[in-house]
Coordinates of C-alpha atoms in Angstrom, one line a residue:
Chain A
X1 CA -29.4 55.1 -12.4
X2 CA -32.2 54.6 -9.8
X3 CA -33.7 52.1 -12.4
X4 CA -30.5 50.2 -12.6
X5 CA -30.4 50.1 -8.8
X6 CA -34.1 48.6 -8.7
X7 CA -33.3 46.1 -11.4
X8 CA -30.1 45.0 -9.7
X9 CA -31.9 44.7 -6.4
X10 CA -34.6 42.5 -8.1
X11 CA -31.9 40.3 -9.7
X12 CA -29.8 40.3 -6.5
X13 CA -32.8 39.2 -4.6
X14 CA -33.3 36.1 -6.8
X15 CA -29.7 35.3 -6.3
X16 CA -30.1 35.9 -2.6
X17 CA -32.7 33.4 -2.5
X18 CA -30.6 30.8 -4.3
X19 CA -27.7 31.7 -1.9
X20 CA -30.0 31.1 1.1
X21 CA -30.8 27.8 -0.1
X22 CA -27.0 27.0 -0.3
X23 CA -26.6 28.5 2.9
X24 CA -29.3 26.3 4.4
X25 CA -27.7 23.1 3.2
X26 CA -24.2 24.4 4.3
X27 CA -25.4 25.4 7.7
X28 CA -27.1 22.2 8.3
X29 CA -25.1 19.5 6.6
X30 CA -21.7 21.2 5.7
X31 CA -22.0 20.4 1.9
X32 CA -21.7 23.0 -0.9
X33 CA -24.3 21.9 -3.4
X34 CA -23.0 22.7 -6.9
X35 CA -26.3 21.3 -8.3
X36 CA -28.3 24.4 -6.9
X37 CA -28.7 26.0 -10.3
X38 CA -30.0 23.0 -11.8
X39 CA -32.4 22.5 -9.1
X40 CA -33.5 26.0 -9.5
X41 CA -34.1 25.3 -13.2
X42 CA -35.9 22.2 -12.4
X43 CA -38.3 23.9 -10.0
X44 CA -38.9 26.6 -12.7
X45 CA -39.7 24.1 -15.2
X46 CA -42.1 22.0 -13.2
X47 CA -43.8 25.4 -12.3
X48 CA -44.1 26.0 -16.0
X49 CA -45.5 22.6 -16.8
X50 CA -48.2 23.1 -14.3
X51 CA -49.2 26.7 -14.9
X52 CA -48.5 27.0 -18.6
X53 CA -48.7 23.5 -20.2
X54 CA -51.7 22.2 -18.0
X55 CA -53.1 25.7 -17.2
X56 CA -53.5 25.0 -13.5
X57 CA -54.2 28.0 -11.2
X58 CA -50.9 29.5 -10.0
X59 CA -51.3 28.6 -6.4
X60 CA -51.8 25.0 -7.4
X61 CA -49.0 24.9 -9.7
X62 CA -46.8 26.2 -6.8
X63 CA -48.0 23.6 -4.4
X64 CA -47.4 21.0 -7.0
X65 CA -43.9 22.3 -7.6
X66 CA -43.2 22.3 -3.9
X67 CA -44.2 18.7 -3.5
X68 CA -42.2 17.8 -6.5
X69 CA -39.2 19.6 -5.2
X70 CA -39.4 18.0 -1.9
X71 CA -39.5 14.7 -3.6
X72 CA -36.4 15.6 -5.7
X73 CA -34.9 16.6 -2.4
X74 CA -35.4 13.2 -0.9
X75 CA -34.0 11.5 -4.0
X76 CA -31.0 13.8 -4.0
X77 CA -30.5 13.1 -0.3
X78 CA -30.7 9.3 -0.6
X79 CA -28.6 9.2 -3.8
X80 CA -25.9 11.7 -2.9
X81 CA -25.9 12.9 0.7
X82 CA -26.4 9.7 2.8
X83 CA -23.9 7.4 1.2
X84 CA -21.3 10.0 1.2
X85 CA -21.5 11.1 4.9
X86 CA -17.9 11.1 6.3
X87 CA -16.3 11.0 3.0
X88 CA -13.8 13.8 1.8
X89 CA -15.7 17.0 0.9
X90 CA -14.7 17.1 -2.7
X91 CA -16.2 13.8 -3.4
X92 CA -19.3 15.3 -2.4
X93 CA -18.8 18.3 -4.6
X94 CA -18.1 16.0 -7.5
X95 CA -21.4 14.0 -6.8
X96 CA -23.4 17.2 -6.8
X97 CA -21.9 18.3 -10.1
X98 CA -22.7 14.9 -11.5
X99 CA -26.1 15.1 -10.2
X100 CA -26.4 18.5 -11.9
X101 CA -25.3 17.0 -15.2
X102 CA -28.0 14.4 -14.9
X103 CA -30.7 16.9 -13.9
X104 CA -29.7 19.4 -16.8
X105 CA -29.9 16.7 -19.3
X106 CA -33.1 15.3 -17.9
X107 CA -34.6 18.6 -18.4
X108 CA -33.3 19.0 -21.9
X109 CA -35.0 15.7 -22.8
X110 CA -38.4 16.5 -21.1
X111 CA -38.6 20.1 -21.8
X112 CA -36.4 20.7 -24.8
X113 CA -33.6 23.4 -25.3
X114 CA -36.1 26.4 -25.9
X115 CA -36.6 28.9 -23.3
X116 CA -40.1 29.3 -22.1
X117 CA -41.5 31.9 -19.4
X118 CA -43.8 31.6 -16.4
X119 CA -46.4 34.2 -16.0
X120 CA -46.1 36.3 -12.8
X121 CA -48.4 35.3 -10.1
X122 CA -49.0 39.1 -9.4
X123 CA -50.7 41.5 -11.7
X124 CA -51.2 45.2 -11.6
X125 CA -49.8 48.5 -12.9
X126 CA -46.1 49.1 -12.0
X127 CA -45.4 51.6 -9.3
X128 CA -43.6 54.9 -10.6
X129 CA -41.9 57.4 -8.5
X130 CA -39.2 59.9 -9.2
X131 CA -38.7 58.3 -12.8
X132 CA -38.2 54.8 -11.3
X133 CA -40.4 52.1 -12.4
X134 CA -40.9 49.1 -9.9
X135 CA -43.0 46.3 -11.4
X136 CA -45.4 44.4 -9.1
X137 CA -43.3 41.1 -9.9
X138 CA -40.1 42.9 -8.6
X139 CA -42.1 44.0 -5.4
X140 CA -43.2 40.4 -5.2
X141 CA -39.7 39.1 -5.3
X142 CA -38.6 41.6 -2.7
X143 CA -41.4 40.4 -0.6
X144 CA -40.6 36.6 -1.1
X145 CA -37.0 37.3 -0.1
X146 CA -37.8 39.1 3.0
X147 CA -40.3 36.5 4.1
X148 CA -38.0 33.6 3.4
X149 CA -34.9 35.3 5.0
X150 CA -36.9 35.9 8.1
X151 CA -38.4 32.3 8.1
X152 CA -35.0 30.8 7.7
X153 CA -33.4 32.9 10.3
X154 CA -36.1 32.1 12.8
X155 CA -35.9 28.5 11.9
X156 CA -32.2 28.2 12.2
X157 CA -31.7 30.4 15.3
X158 CA -34.9 30.5 17.2
X159 CA -36.4 27.0 17.2
X160 CA -35.1 24.1 18.9
X161 CA -35.0 22.1 15.7
X162 CA -33.0 24.7 13.9
X163 CA -30.4 24.7 16.8
X164 CA -30.4 21.0 16.7
X165 CA -29.6 21.2 12.9
X166 CA -26.7 23.5 13.4
X167 CA -25.3 21.4 16.2
X168 CA -25.4 18.3 14.1
X169 CA -23.8 20.0 11.2
X170 CA -20.9 21.4 13.1
X171 CA -19.9 18.3 14.9
X172 CA -21.8 15.1 14.3
X173 CA -20.1 13.2 17.1
X174 CA -20.6 15.8 19.8
X175 CA -24.2 16.1 18.8
X176 CA -24.6 12.4 19.1
X177 CA -23.0 12.5 22.4
X178 CA -25.2 15.0 24.0
X179 CA -28.2 12.9 22.8
X180 CA -29.4 14.6 19.6
X181 CA -31.1 12.2 17.3
X182 CA -28.8 12.8 14.5
X183 CA -30.5 10.9 11.6
X184 CA -33.9 12.3 12.5
X185 CA -32.6 15.7 12.7
X186 CA -30.7 15.4 9.4
X187 CA -33.4 13.8 7.2
X188 CA -36.0 16.7 6.9
X189 CA -33.5 19.2 6.0
X190 CA -33.3 18.7 2.2
X191 CA -37.1 18.7 2.1
X192 CA -37.1 22.2 3.7
X193 CA -34.6 23.4 1.4
X194 CA -36.2 22.1 -1.6
X195 CA -39.6 23.5 -0.8
X196 CA -37.9 26.8 -0.5
X197 CA -36.0 26.6 -3.7
X198 CA -39.0 26.9 -6.0
X199 CA -39.8 30.4 -5.1
X200 CA -36.7 31.4 -6.7
X201 CA -37.3 29.2 -9.6
X202 CA -40.5 30.6 -10.3
X203 CA -39.1 34.0 -10.5
X204 CA -36.8 33.1 -13.3
X205 CA -38.0 32.8 -16.6
X206 CA -37.3 29.3 -16.9
X207 CA -34.3 28.5 -19.2
X208 CA -32.3 25.3 -19.4
X209 CA -29.1 27.1 -20.0
X210 CA -29.4 29.0 -16.9
X211 CA -28.3 25.7 -15.2
X212 CA -24.9 26.3 -13.8
X213 CA -24.6 30.2 -13.5
X214 CA -26.9 31.1 -10.9
X215 CA -25.6 28.3 -8.7
X216 CA -22.0 29.3 -9.0
X217 CA -22.8 33.0 -8.3
X218 CA -24.8 32.0 -5.3
X219 CA -21.8 30.1 -4.0
X220 CA -19.6 33.1 -4.7
X221 CA -22.2 35.2 -2.9
X222 CA -21.7 33.5 0.2
X223 CA -18.1 33.0 -0.1
X224 CA -17.4 34.9 2.9
X225 CA -16.2 34.6 6.5
X226 CA -19.8 34.8 7.5
X227 CA -20.7 31.6 5.6
X228 CA -22.7 30.5 8.7
X229 CA -24.8 33.8 9.3
X230 CA -28.1 34.1 7.8
X231 CA -27.5 37.7 7.0
X232 CA -24.1 37.2 5.5
X233 CA -25.0 36.0 2.1
X234 CA -27.8 38.6 1.6
X235 CA -25.4 41.3 2.4
X236 CA -23.1 40.1 -0.2
X237 CA -25.7 39.8 -3.0
X238 CA -27.5 43.1 -2.5
X239 CA -24.6 45.1 -2.9
X240 CA -26.6 48.4 -3.0
X241 CA -28.6 47.7 0.1
X242 CA -27.6 49.3 3.2
X243 CA -29.1 46.7 5.4
X244 CA -26.6 46.6 8.2
X245 CA -29.2 47.2 10.5
X246 CA -31.6 44.7 9.0
X247 CA -30.6 42.4 11.7
X248 CA -27.8 42.1 14.3
X249 CA -25.1 39.5 13.9
X250 CA -25.9 36.0 15.2
X251 CA -23.6 36.1 18.3
X252 CA -22.3 32.7 17.9
X253 CA -20.5 31.6 20.9
X254 CA -16.9 30.6 20.1
X255 CA -15.7 27.9 22.4
X256 CA -12.1 27.1 22.6
X257 CA -12.6 23.6 21.3
X258 CA -14.6 22.4 18.2
X259 CA -18.2 23.1 19.0
X260 CA -19.9 26.4 18.3
X261 CA -23.4 27.0 19.4
X262 CA -25.9 29.8 19.7
X263 CA -26.4 31.6 22.9
X264 CA -30.1 30.9 22.9
X265 CA -29.5 27.2 22.7
X266 CA -31.7 25.3 24.9
X267 CA -30.4 21.8 24.6
X268 CA -27.5 22.3 27.0
X269 CA -24.9 20.9 24.6
X270 CA -22.5 23.4 25.9
X271 CA -22.3 22.0 29.3
X272 CA -22.2 18.5 28.1
X273 CA -19.5 19.0 25.8
X274 CA -17.2 20.5 28.4
X275 CA -14.9 17.6 29.0
X276 CA -14.7 17.0 25.2
X277 CA -13.3 20.3 24.3
X278 CA -10.9 20.3 27.2
X279 CA -9.6 17.1 25.8
X280 CA -9.1 18.5 22.3
X281 CA -7.4 21.5 23.6
X282 CA -4.9 19.5 25.5
X283 CA -4.0 17.6 22.4
X284 CA -3.5 20.9 20.4
X285 CA -6.0 20.0 17.8
X286 CA -8.9 22.2 17.1
Chain B
X1 CA 8.4 -1.3 -8.0
X2 CA 6.5 -4.4 -9.0
X3 CA 4.6 -4.2 -12.2
X4 CA 1.4 -6.1 -12.3
X5 CA 1.3 -8.6 -15.0
X6 CA -2.3 -7.7 -16.1
X7 CA -1.4 -4.1 -16.4
X8 CA 1.7 -4.9 -18.5
X9 CA -0.5 -7.2 -20.7
X10 CA -3.2 -4.6 -20.9
X11 CA -0.6 -2.0 -21.9
X12 CA 1.0 -4.1 -24.6
X13 CA -2.5 -5.1 -25.9
X14 CA -3.3 -1.4 -26.3
X15 CA -0.1 -1.0 -28.2
X16 CA -1.1 -3.5 -30.9
X17 CA -4.4 -1.8 -31.5
X18 CA -3.4 -0.1 -34.7
X19 CA -2.4 -3.4 -36.1
X20 CA -6.1 -4.5 -36.1
X21 CA -7.8 -1.2 -36.8
X22 CA -7.0 1.4 -39.5
X23 CA -10.1 3.3 -38.5
X24 CA -8.9 6.9 -38.0
X25 CA -11.7 7.7 -35.6
X26 CA -10.7 4.9 -33.2
X27 CA -7.0 5.9 -33.2
X28 CA -7.9 9.6 -32.8
X29 CA -10.1 8.7 -29.9
X30 CA -7.2 6.7 -28.4
X31 CA -4.8 9.6 -29.0
X32 CA -7.2 12.0 -27.2
X33 CA -7.6 9.5 -24.3
X34 CA -3.7 9.2 -23.9
X35 CA -3.4 12.9 -23.7
X36 CA -6.2 13.1 -21.1
X37 CA -4.3 10.3 -19.1
X38 CA -1.2 12.5 -19.1
X39 CA -3.3 15.5 -17.8
X40 CA -5.2 13.5 -15.2
X41 CA -1.7 12.1 -14.0
X42 CA -0.6 15.6 -13.5
X43 CA -4.0 16.3 -11.7
X44 CA -3.2 13.3 -9.4
X45 CA -0.3 15.1 -8.0
X46 CA -2.2 18.0 -6.5
X47 CA -5.5 16.2 -5.9
X48 CA -4.8 12.4 -5.6
X49 CA -1.6 12.6 -3.6
X50 CA -1.5 16.1 -1.8
X51 CA -5.3 16.4 -1.4
X52 CA -5.8 19.8 -2.9
X53 CA -8.9 20.3 -5.2
X54 CA -7.8 21.7 -8.4
X55 CA -10.3 22.5 -11.0
X56 CA -7.9 24.7 -12.9
X57 CA -6.0 21.8 -14.6
X58 CA -8.0 22.3 -17.9
X59 CA -6.8 25.8 -17.9
X60 CA -3.3 24.8 -17.7
X61 CA -3.9 22.3 -20.3
X62 CA -5.4 25.1 -22.5
X63 CA -2.5 27.5 -21.8
X64 CA 0.0 24.8 -23.0
X65 CA -2.0 24.0 -26.1
X66 CA -2.5 27.8 -27.0
X67 CA 1.2 28.7 -26.3
X68 CA 2.3 26.0 -28.6
X69 CA -0.3 26.9 -31.3
X70 CA 0.5 30.5 -31.3
X71 CA 4.2 30.0 -31.1
X72 CA 4.4 27.4 -33.9
X73 CA 2.2 29.5 -36.2
X74 CA 4.5 32.4 -35.6
X75 CA 7.2 30.3 -37.1
X76 CA 9.1 29.4 -34.1
X77 CA 10.7 26.0 -34.6
X78 CA 8.7 23.0 -32.8
X79 CA 11.5 22.0 -30.7
X80 CA 11.0 25.3 -28.7
X81 CA 7.4 24.9 -28.2
X82 CA 7.3 22.4 -25.2
X83 CA 9.8 24.7 -23.4
X84 CA 7.7 27.7 -24.0
X85 CA 4.6 25.8 -22.9
X86 CA 6.1 24.7 -19.6
X87 CA 7.4 28.2 -19.0
X88 CA 4.0 29.7 -19.4
X89 CA 2.3 27.0 -17.3
X90 CA 4.9 27.2 -14.5
X91 CA 4.4 31.0 -14.4
X92 CA 0.6 30.6 -14.3
X93 CA 0.7 27.9 -11.6
X94 CA 2.9 30.2 -9.5
X95 CA 0.5 33.1 -9.9
X96 CA -2.4 30.8 -8.9
X97 CA -0.7 28.7 -6.5
X98 CA 1.3 31.1 -4.3
X99 CA -1.7 33.1 -2.9
X100 CA -4.3 30.4 -3.0
X101 CA -2.8 27.1 -1.8
X102 CA -3.3 28.2 1.7
X103 CA -7.0 28.0 1.3
X104 CA -8.9 24.7 1.9
X105 CA -11.7 22.6 0.4
X106 CA -14.7 24.6 -1.0
X107 CA -12.6 27.8 -1.0
X108 CA -9.7 26.3 -3.0
X109 CA -12.3 24.9 -5.4
X110 CA -13.9 28.1 -6.0
X111 CA -10.6 29.9 -6.7
X112 CA -9.3 27.3 -9.2
X113 CA -12.8 27.4 -10.9
X114 CA -12.3 31.2 -11.0
X115 CA -8.9 30.8 -12.5
X116 CA -10.2 28.4 -15.2
X117 CA -12.9 30.9 -16.1
X118 CA -10.4 33.8 -16.3
X119 CA -8.1 31.8 -18.7
X120 CA -11.2 30.7 -20.8
X121 CA -12.4 34.3 -21.0
X122 CA -8.9 35.5 -22.0
X123 CA -8.9 32.8 -24.8
X124 CA -12.5 33.7 -25.9
X125 CA -12.0 37.4 -26.0
X126 CA -8.4 38.1 -27.0
X127 CA -9.4 37.4 -30.6
X128 CA -6.4 38.7 -32.7
X129 CA -4.1 36.4 -31.0
X130 CA -6.1 33.4 -29.9
X131 CA -8.8 33.4 -32.6
X132 CA -11.6 33.7 -30.1
X133 CA -14.4 31.2 -30.1
X134 CA -13.6 29.8 -33.4
X135 CA -10.2 28.7 -32.3
X136 CA -6.9 28.3 -34.1
X137 CA -6.5 25.8 -36.9
X138 CA -3.6 24.8 -39.4
X139 CA -1.2 24.5 -36.4
X140 CA 2.1 23.1 -37.6
X141 CA 2.8 19.4 -36.6
X142 CA 5.5 18.1 -34.6
X143 CA 8.8 18.3 -36.1
X144 CA 12.2 17.9 -34.5
X145 CA 15.0 19.0 -37.1
X146 CA 12.8 17.9 -40.0
X147 CA 11.8 14.6 -38.6
X148 CA 8.2 14.1 -37.3
X149 CA 5.4 11.6 -37.0
X150 CA 3.2 11.2 -40.1
X151 CA -0.4 10.1 -39.8
X152 CA -2.3 9.1 -36.7
X153 CA -0.8 5.9 -36.1
X154 CA 2.6 7.3 -35.7
X155 CA 1.2 10.0 -33.5
X156 CA -0.5 7.3 -31.5
X157 CA 3.0 5.6 -30.7
X158 CA 4.6 8.9 -29.9
X159 CA 1.9 9.8 -27.6
X160 CA 2.1 6.4 -26.0
X161 CA 5.7 6.9 -25.4
X162 CA 5.1 10.3 -23.8
X163 CA 2.5 8.6 -21.6
X164 CA 5.0 6.0 -20.6
X165 CA 7.6 8.6 -19.7
X166 CA 4.9 10.5 -17.6
X167 CA 4.1 7.3 -15.8
X168 CA 7.7 6.5 -15.1
X169 CA 8.3 10.1 -13.7
X170 CA 5.2 9.8 -11.6
X171 CA 6.3 6.4 -10.0
X172 CA 9.7 7.9 -9.3
X173 CA 8.4 10.9 -7.7
X174 CA 5.7 9.0 -5.7
X175 CA 8.5 7.0 -4.2
X176 CA 10.8 9.8 -3.5
X177 CA 10.9 12.2 -0.3
X178 CA 8.6 14.5 -2.3
X179 CA 6.0 12.0 -3.0
X180 CA 5.9 10.8 0.7
X181 CA 5.7 14.4 1.7
X182 CA 2.8 14.9 -0.6
X183 CA 1.0 11.9 0.9
X184 CA 1.8 13.0 4.5
X185 CA 0.4 16.4 3.6
X186 CA -2.9 14.8 2.4
X187 CA -3.2 12.6 5.5
X188 CA -2.7 15.4 8.1
X189 CA -1.1 18.8 7.5
X190 CA -0.4 19.2 11.3
X191 CA 1.1 15.9 11.3
X192 CA 3.2 16.4 8.3
X193 CA 4.5 19.8 9.5
X194 CA 5.5 18.2 12.9
X195 CA 7.5 15.7 11.1
X196 CA 9.4 18.5 9.3
X197 CA 7.6 18.6 5.9
X198 CA 7.2 22.2 4.5
X199 CA 3.6 21.7 3.6
X200 CA 3.2 24.9 1.5
X201 CA 6.3 24.0 -0.6
X202 CA 4.9 20.4 -1.1
X203 CA 1.6 21.7 -2.2
X204 CA 3.1 24.4 -4.5
X205 CA 5.4 21.7 -6.0
X206 CA 2.7 19.1 -6.5
X207 CA 0.6 21.9 -8.2
X208 CA 3.5 23.0 -10.4
X209 CA 4.4 19.5 -11.6
X210 CA 0.7 18.8 -12.3
X211 CA 0.6 21.9 -14.3
X212 CA 3.7 21.0 -16.2
X213 CA 2.2 17.7 -17.1
X214 CA -0.9 19.6 -18.4
X215 CA 1.2 22.1 -20.3
X216 CA 3.3 19.3 -22.0
X217 CA -0.1 17.5 -22.9
X218 CA -1.4 20.7 -24.2
X219 CA 1.7 21.2 -26.2
X220 CA 1.3 17.7 -27.8
X221 CA -2.4 18.3 -28.1
X222 CA -2.0 21.4 -30.2
X223 CA 0.5 19.8 -32.6
X224 CA -1.1 16.4 -33.0
X225 CA -4.7 17.3 -33.4
X226 CA -3.6 20.6 -35.1
X227 CA -6.7 22.5 -33.9
X228 CA -7.4 24.2 -30.7
X229 CA -10.7 25.9 -29.5
X230 CA -11.7 27.2 -26.1
X231 CA -14.2 24.4 -25.8
X232 CA -11.6 21.9 -25.1
X233 CA -10.5 23.8 -22.1
X234 CA -13.6 24.9 -20.5
X235 CA -14.9 24.5 -16.8
X236 CA -16.7 21.5 -18.0
X237 CA -13.5 19.8 -19.0
X238 CA -12.1 20.6 -15.8
X239 CA -14.8 18.8 -14.1
X240 CA -14.5 16.0 -16.4
X241 CA -10.9 15.6 -15.6
X242 CA -11.6 15.6 -12.0
X243 CA -14.1 12.9 -12.6
X244 CA -11.7 10.9 -14.6
X245 CA -9.4 11.0 -11.5
X246 CA -11.9 10.1 -9.0
X247 CA -13.6 7.4 -11.3
X248 CA -10.3 5.8 -12.0
X249 CA -9.1 5.8 -8.4
X250 CA -7.5 8.8 -6.6
X251 CA -3.7 8.5 -5.8
X252 CA -3.4 5.4 -8.1
X253 CA -1.2 5.8 -11.4
X254 CA -3.0 2.9 -12.9
X255 CA -6.3 4.4 -11.9
X256 CA -5.6 7.6 -13.6
X257 CA -4.9 6.0 -17.0
X258 CA -7.9 3.6 -16.6
X259 CA -10.2 6.5 -15.6
X260 CA -9.1 8.7 -18.4
X261 CA -9.3 6.1 -21.1
X262 CA -12.7 4.9 -19.9
X263 CA -14.3 8.2 -19.5
X264 CA -12.9 9.3 -22.8
X265 CA -14.2 6.3 -24.8
X266 CA -17.5 5.9 -22.7
X267 CA -19.4 8.9 -24.1
X268 CA -18.6 7.9 -27.6
X269 CA -19.4 4.2 -27.0
X270 CA -22.8 5.5 -25.4
X271 CA -23.6 7.5 -28.5
X272 CA -26.3 5.1 -29.6
X273 CA -28.4 6.1 -26.5
X274 CA -28.9 9.6 -28.1
X275 CA -29.8 12.3 -25.4
X276 CA -30.0 9.8 -22.6
X277 CA -26.3 9.3 -22.6
X278 CA -25.2 12.2 -20.5
X279 CA -27.8 11.3 -18.0
X280 CA -26.6 7.7 -17.8
X281 CA -23.1 9.0 -17.7
X282 CA -23.8 11.3 -14.7
X283 CA -25.6 8.5 -13.0
X284 CA -22.7 6.1 -13.7
X285 CA -20.2 8.6 -12.2
X286 CA -22.5 9.1 -9.0
X287 CA -22.6 5.1 -8.9
X288 CA -18.9 4.6 -8.9
X289 CA -18.3 7.4 -6.2
X290 CA -20.8 5.8 -4.0
X291 CA -20.2 2.2 -4.5
X292 CA -16.5 2.1 -5.3
X293 CA -14.7 4.7 -2.9
X294 CA -11.2 3.6 -4.5
X295 CA -12.4 4.0 -7.9
X296 CA -12.2 1.4 -11.0
X297 CA -8.6 0.7 -9.9
X298 CA -9.7 -0.8 -6.6
X299 CA -12.5 -2.8 -8.1
X300 CA -10.0 -5.6 -9.2
X301 CA -8.3 -5.7 -5.7
X302 CA -11.5 -5.6 -3.8
X303 CA -12.9 -8.3 -6.0
X304 CA -9.8 -10.5 -5.6
X305 CA -10.1 -10.0 -1.7
X306 CA -13.8 -11.0 -1.8
X307 CA -12.9 -14.0 -4.0
X308 CA -10.2 -15.1 -1.6
X309 CA -12.4 -14.6 1.4
X310 CA -15.1 -16.8 -0.1
X311 CA -12.8 -19.7 -0.7

């Protein structure tokens, strides 16, 4: 039973990483990316090409993977996201699905249909206590999740840039009105996201047919009222983990109108948007 | 309603195809394209006109096909099969629609994907009845009191007639109170409710009519192809149907047919590309979504406008 929980947690951590990537995209550009699973697969395969086929040192393979995925992120953004801004959401959903088909088949052509596996970057004897075996790789996964979770949390809620990103996602018009440079704020997002993704990818033994599944489960994981909260999706994934006290909720400030901002926000959006939401309220449109 | 002369010519030209080719492969492909067109017309009610994402259409298609397959293999006369299929599909759409149609965008997409998965898993795992992954073969053909189409060409004309009826019903509904209510619901739910439209009822009706289309198409599929397997009704198929709708042109009846026919024939036509065909297919879909927001149906009218503007 204890072993089951540990294994579940390890797999859950990987899904949580994927879900965090999805959340990052949703939080910042309000798109649900159905090609997430395929991107994960791509990250894993690029890692394998570097570390196994070309026998590069692991750290270098990771750096290459990150750079390559950032590039994929830019292509993805130019091809899918920018032309479809302001169009109905399910067009964007479909485009991401089509992108997924493209990526999946490209990977099939390049790497073939056979599963391959990537060596773990950490070595060492597994820890044993009370009959439960925890491998170093699992520990590494937990650590990665913890680091990424905290980094993302800090990025989104504690930095000026993160708050700007959230503001542009929640209401582009208002963000523009209060003087946020919208395009400049949006552009780096996918890069950040893509860099992050490979950590998840490297944890999977790369398999092409893994394409669609983790993405969907990731989305399920965060299909939740708390879609916006960093802690929401990892709560969901790590069912066993009593991490309610891991961090406090985000305290989003709920304004009666359309805009929702963090209490710590320093860009004075709230004051500037005052007349705006008053107007909307009068019209009865929220 | 005015019928475009180009469309009429194209439709008539399609009807003469069997005169020129006796190739069973081509006719079979056309038959599947026509069936897809009926299903996409159904999808158009919920997605194109009412604006609700529905990835469950393939599941309704499958339910209709499997109901007919199982019923006719049990010896029930064929004439009862369409009614049975419609009954099952309407029940399923009520079960899915009643609790979920209050959801929006991503959430509705997720639930309908989930529904499709449930139906597929039931089909795969209920082996004694559905034959599991290997599907059901030797399904009795269409036969009404001993009369029925023989061979693929007769089936082609029968399916074309079914498509024509489906189109006529769609046109009639589009210009009825219900059709306008659907468009209003899509444009603004709040606005529609202000004008006295019961949006929940409209959405549910759109969903159910769409499901009935899929169920009937499934019934025709089972008894004209005579073989059903879960692969034909998987989540991939649902995405494909949605793609047909969007590539063809959402909310346009001609667009639905153009999209379905194009995307059924295109993969076969691109087979010479080998492994690359799915890559190009995906890129092509993205191009159409990005470059032609109104789908293929709008390309002609946009081109005509451009041409007129240049003169």
